[in-house]
mmCIF file with all atom_site columns, C-alpha atoms in Angstrom:
data_model
loop_
_atom_site.group_PDB
_atom_site.id
_atom_site.type_symbol
_atom_site.label_atom_id
_atom_site.label_alt_id
_atom_site.label_comp_id
_atom_site.label_asym_id
_atom_site.label_entity_id
_atom_site.label_seq_id
_atom_site.pdbx_PDB_ins_code
_atom_site.Cartn_x
_atom_site.Cartn_y
_atom_site.Cartn_z
_atom_site.occupancy
_atom_site.B_iso_or_equiv
_atom_site.pdbx_formal_charge
_atom_site.auth_seq_id
_atom_site.auth_comp_id
_atom_site.auth_asym_id
_atom_site.auth_atom_id
_atom_site.pdbx_PDB_model_num
ATOM 1  C CA . MET A 1 1  ? -32.099 -1.960  -8.844  1.00 0.00 ? 22 MET A CA 1
ATOM 2  C CA . PRO A 1 2  ? -33.056 1.218   -10.728 1.00 0.00 ? 23 PRO A CA 1
ATOM 3  C CA . ILE A 1 3  ? -29.749 1.383   -12.682 1.00 0.00 ? 24 ILE A CA 1
ATOM 4  C CA . ILE A 1 4  ? -29.849 -0.754  -15.821 1.00 0.00 ? 25 ILE A CA 1
ATOM 5  C CA . VAL A 1 5  ? -26.580 -1.724  -17.515 1.00 0.00 ? 26 VAL A CA 1
ATOM 6  C CA . ASN A 1 6  ? -26.921 -1.911  -21.300 1.00 0.00 ? 27 ASN A CA 1
ATOM 7  C CA . LEU A 1 7  ? -23.363 -3.057  -21.941 1.00 0.00 ? 28 LEU A CA 1
ATOM 8  C CA . ASP A 1 8  ? -24.502 -6.132  -23.863 1.00 0.00 ? 29 ASP A CA 1
ATOM 9  C CA . VAL A 1 9  ? -26.607 -3.943  -26.180 1.00 0.00 ? 30 VAL A CA 1
ATOM 10 C CA . MET A 1 10 ? -23.653 -1.673  -27.001 1.00 0.00 ? 31 MET A CA 1
ATOM 11 C CA . MET A 1 11 ? -21.362 -4.660  -27.500 1.00 0.00 ? 32 MET A CA 1
ATOM 12 C CA . ALA A 1 12 ? -23.862 -6.172  -29.948 1.00 0.00 ? 33 ALA A CA 1
ATOM 13 C CA . LYS A 1 13 ? -24.186 -2.872  -31.842 1.00 0.00 ? 34 LYS A CA 1
ATOM 14 C CA . ARG A 1 14 ? -20.381 -2.717  -32.162 1.00 0.00 ? 35 ARG A CA 1
ATOM 15 C CA . LYS A 1 15 ? -20.132 -6.454  -32.898 1.00 0.00 ? 36 LYS A CA 1
ATOM 16 C CA . MET A 1 16 ? -17.607 -6.851  -30.085 1.00 0.00 ? 37 MET A CA 1
ATOM 17 C CA . SER A 1 17 ? -17.224 -9.960  -27.943 1.00 0.00 ? 38 SER A CA 1
ATOM 18 C CA . LEU A 1 18 ? -16.703 -9.984  -24.199 1.00 0.00 ? 39 LEU A CA 1
ATOM 19 C CA . ASN A 1 19 ? -13.179 -11.326 -24.756 1.00 0.00 ? 40 ASN A CA 1
ATOM 20 C CA . GLU A 1 20 ? -12.318 -8.521  -27.172 1.00 0.00 ? 41 GLU A CA 1
ATOM 21 C CA . LEU A 1 21 ? -13.699 -5.827  -24.870 1.00 0.00 ? 42 LEU A CA 1
ATOM 22 C CA . SER A 1 22 ? -11.893 -7.378  -21.923 1.00 0.00 ? 43 SER A CA 1
ATOM 23 C CA . GLU A 1 23 ? -8.566  -7.057  -23.752 1.00 0.00 ? 44 GLU A CA 1
ATOM 24 C CA . LYS A 1 24 ? -9.247  -3.488  -24.887 1.00 0.00 ? 45 LYS A CA 1
ATOM 25 C CA . VAL A 1 25 ? -10.223 -2.170  -21.445 1.00 0.00 ? 46 VAL A CA 1
ATOM 26 C CA . ASP A 1 26 ? -7.771  -4.351  -19.484 1.00 0.00 ? 47 ASP A CA 1
ATOM 27 C CA . LEU A 1 27 ? -10.415 -5.932  -17.232 1.00 0.00 ? 48 LEU A CA 1
ATOM 28 C CA . THR A 1 28 ? -10.790 -9.591  -16.368 1.00 0.00 ? 49 THR A CA 1
ATOM 29 C CA . LEU A 1 29 ? -13.614 -11.478 -18.035 1.00 0.00 ? 50 LEU A CA 1
ATOM 30 C CA . SER A 1 30 ? -15.215 -12.143 -14.659 1.00 0.00 ? 51 SER A CA 1
ATOM 31 C CA . ASN A 1 31 ? -15.269 -8.454  -13.673 1.00 0.00 ? 52 ASN A CA 1
ATOM 32 C CA . LEU A 1 32 ? -16.612 -7.437  -17.058 1.00 0.00 ? 53 LEU A CA 1
ATOM 33 C CA . SER A 1 33 ? -19.244 -10.168 -16.851 1.00 0.00 ? 54 SER A CA 1
ATOM 34 C CA . ILE A 1 34 ? -20.348 -8.936  -13.407 1.00 0.00 ? 55 ILE A CA 1
ATOM 35 C CA . LEU A 1 35 ? -20.774 -5.454  -14.852 1.00 0.00 ? 56 LEU A CA 1
ATOM 36 C CA . LYS A 1 36 ? -22.567 -6.738  -17.961 1.00 0.00 ? 57 LYS A CA 1
ATOM 37 C CA . THR A 1 37 ? -25.104 -8.740  -15.961 1.00 0.00 ? 58 THR A CA 1
ATOM 38 C CA . GLY A 1 38 ? -25.881 -5.771  -13.712 1.00 0.00 ? 59 GLY A CA 1
ATOM 39 C CA . LYS A 1 39 ? -24.537 -7.448  -10.574 1.00 0.00 ? 60 LYS A CA 1
ATOM 40 C CA . ALA A 1 40 ? -21.832 -4.816  -9.993  1.00 0.00 ? 61 ALA A CA 1
ATOM 41 C CA . LYS A 1 41 ? -22.373 -2.524  -7.009  1.00 0.00 ? 62 LYS A CA 1
ATOM 42 C CA . ALA A 1 42 ? -20.107 0.213   -8.391  1.00 0.00 ? 63 ALA A CA 1
ATOM 43 C CA . VAL A 1 43 ? -18.046 1.136   -11.426 1.00 0.00 ? 64 VAL A CA 1
ATOM 44 C CA . ARG A 1 44 ? -14.962 3.338   -11.487 1.00 0.00 ? 65 ARG A CA 1
ATOM 45 C CA . PHE A 1 45 ? -15.006 6.351   -13.768 1.00 0.00 ? 66 PHE A CA 1
ATOM 46 C CA . SER A 1 46 ? -11.713 5.155   -15.276 1.00 0.00 ? 67 SER A CA 1
ATOM 47 C CA . THR A 1 47 ? -13.357 1.814   -16.161 1.00 0.00 ? 68 THR A CA 1
ATOM 48 C CA . LEU A 1 48 ? -16.405 3.551   -17.604 1.00 0.00 ? 69 LEU A CA 1
ATOM 49 C CA . GLU A 1 49 ? -14.112 5.830   -19.617 1.00 0.00 ? 70 GLU A CA 1
ATOM 50 C CA . ALA A 1 50 ? -12.158 2.863   -21.009 1.00 0.00 ? 71 ALA A CA 1
ATOM 51 C CA . ILE A 1 51 ? -15.375 1.054   -21.969 1.00 0.00 ? 72 ILE A CA 1
ATOM 52 C CA . CYS A 1 52 ? -16.769 4.164   -23.664 1.00 0.00 ? 73 CYS A CA 1
ATOM 53 C CA . LYS A 1 53 ? -13.537 4.618   -25.627 1.00 0.00 ? 74 LYS A CA 1
ATOM 54 C CA . ALA A 1 54 ? -13.488 0.959   -26.702 1.00 0.00 ? 75 ALA A CA 1
ATOM 55 C CA . LEU A 1 55 ? -17.153 0.985   -27.747 1.00 0.00 ? 76 LEU A CA 1
ATOM 56 C CA . ASP A 1 56 ? -17.136 4.577   -29.069 1.00 0.00 ? 77 ASP A CA 1
ATOM 57 C CA . CYS A 1 57 ? -20.160 5.549   -27.007 1.00 0.00 ? 78 CYS A CA 1
ATOM 58 C CA . GLN A 1 58 ? -21.321 7.770   -24.151 1.00 0.00 ? 79 GLN A CA 1
ATOM 59 C CA . PRO A 1 59 ? -21.856 6.662   -20.509 1.00 0.00 ? 80 PRO A CA 1
ATOM 60 C CA . GLY A 1 60 ? -25.592 7.156   -21.019 1.00 0.00 ? 81 GLY A CA 1
ATOM 61 C CA . ASP A 1 61 ? -25.518 4.536   -23.763 1.00 0.00 ? 82 ASP A CA 1
ATOM 62 C CA . ILE A 1 62 ? -24.351 1.982   -21.193 1.00 0.00 ? 83 ILE A CA 1
ATOM 63 C CA . LEU A 1 63 ? -26.083 3.079   -17.972 1.00 0.00 ? 84 LEU A CA 1
ATOM 64 C CA . GLU A 1 64 ? -29.780 3.888   -17.655 1.00 0.00 ? 85 GLU A CA 1
ATOM 65 C CA . PHE A 1 65 ? -31.877 4.970   -14.671 1.00 0.00 ? 86 PHE A CA 1
ATOM 66 C CA . VAL A 1 66 ? -35.367 3.469   -14.435 1.00 0.00 ? 87 VAL A CA 1
ATOM 67 C CA . LYS A 1 67 ? -37.826 4.360   -11.659 1.00 0.00 ? 88 LYS A CA 1
#
């Protein structure tokens, strides 16, 4: 898939665990894990917004397009 999810990289930079992020964005661990591993087929803008707020980053820091 040409969309790469760099959520784990941003979490490491912010020293935030999956559990902590899950609580901040109000997502289950399993759904957040699916997104983190790149297995998600879609992401809601509201979810992306919540993640960006929690990690203090931009959507482009989390999602990357690779040909």
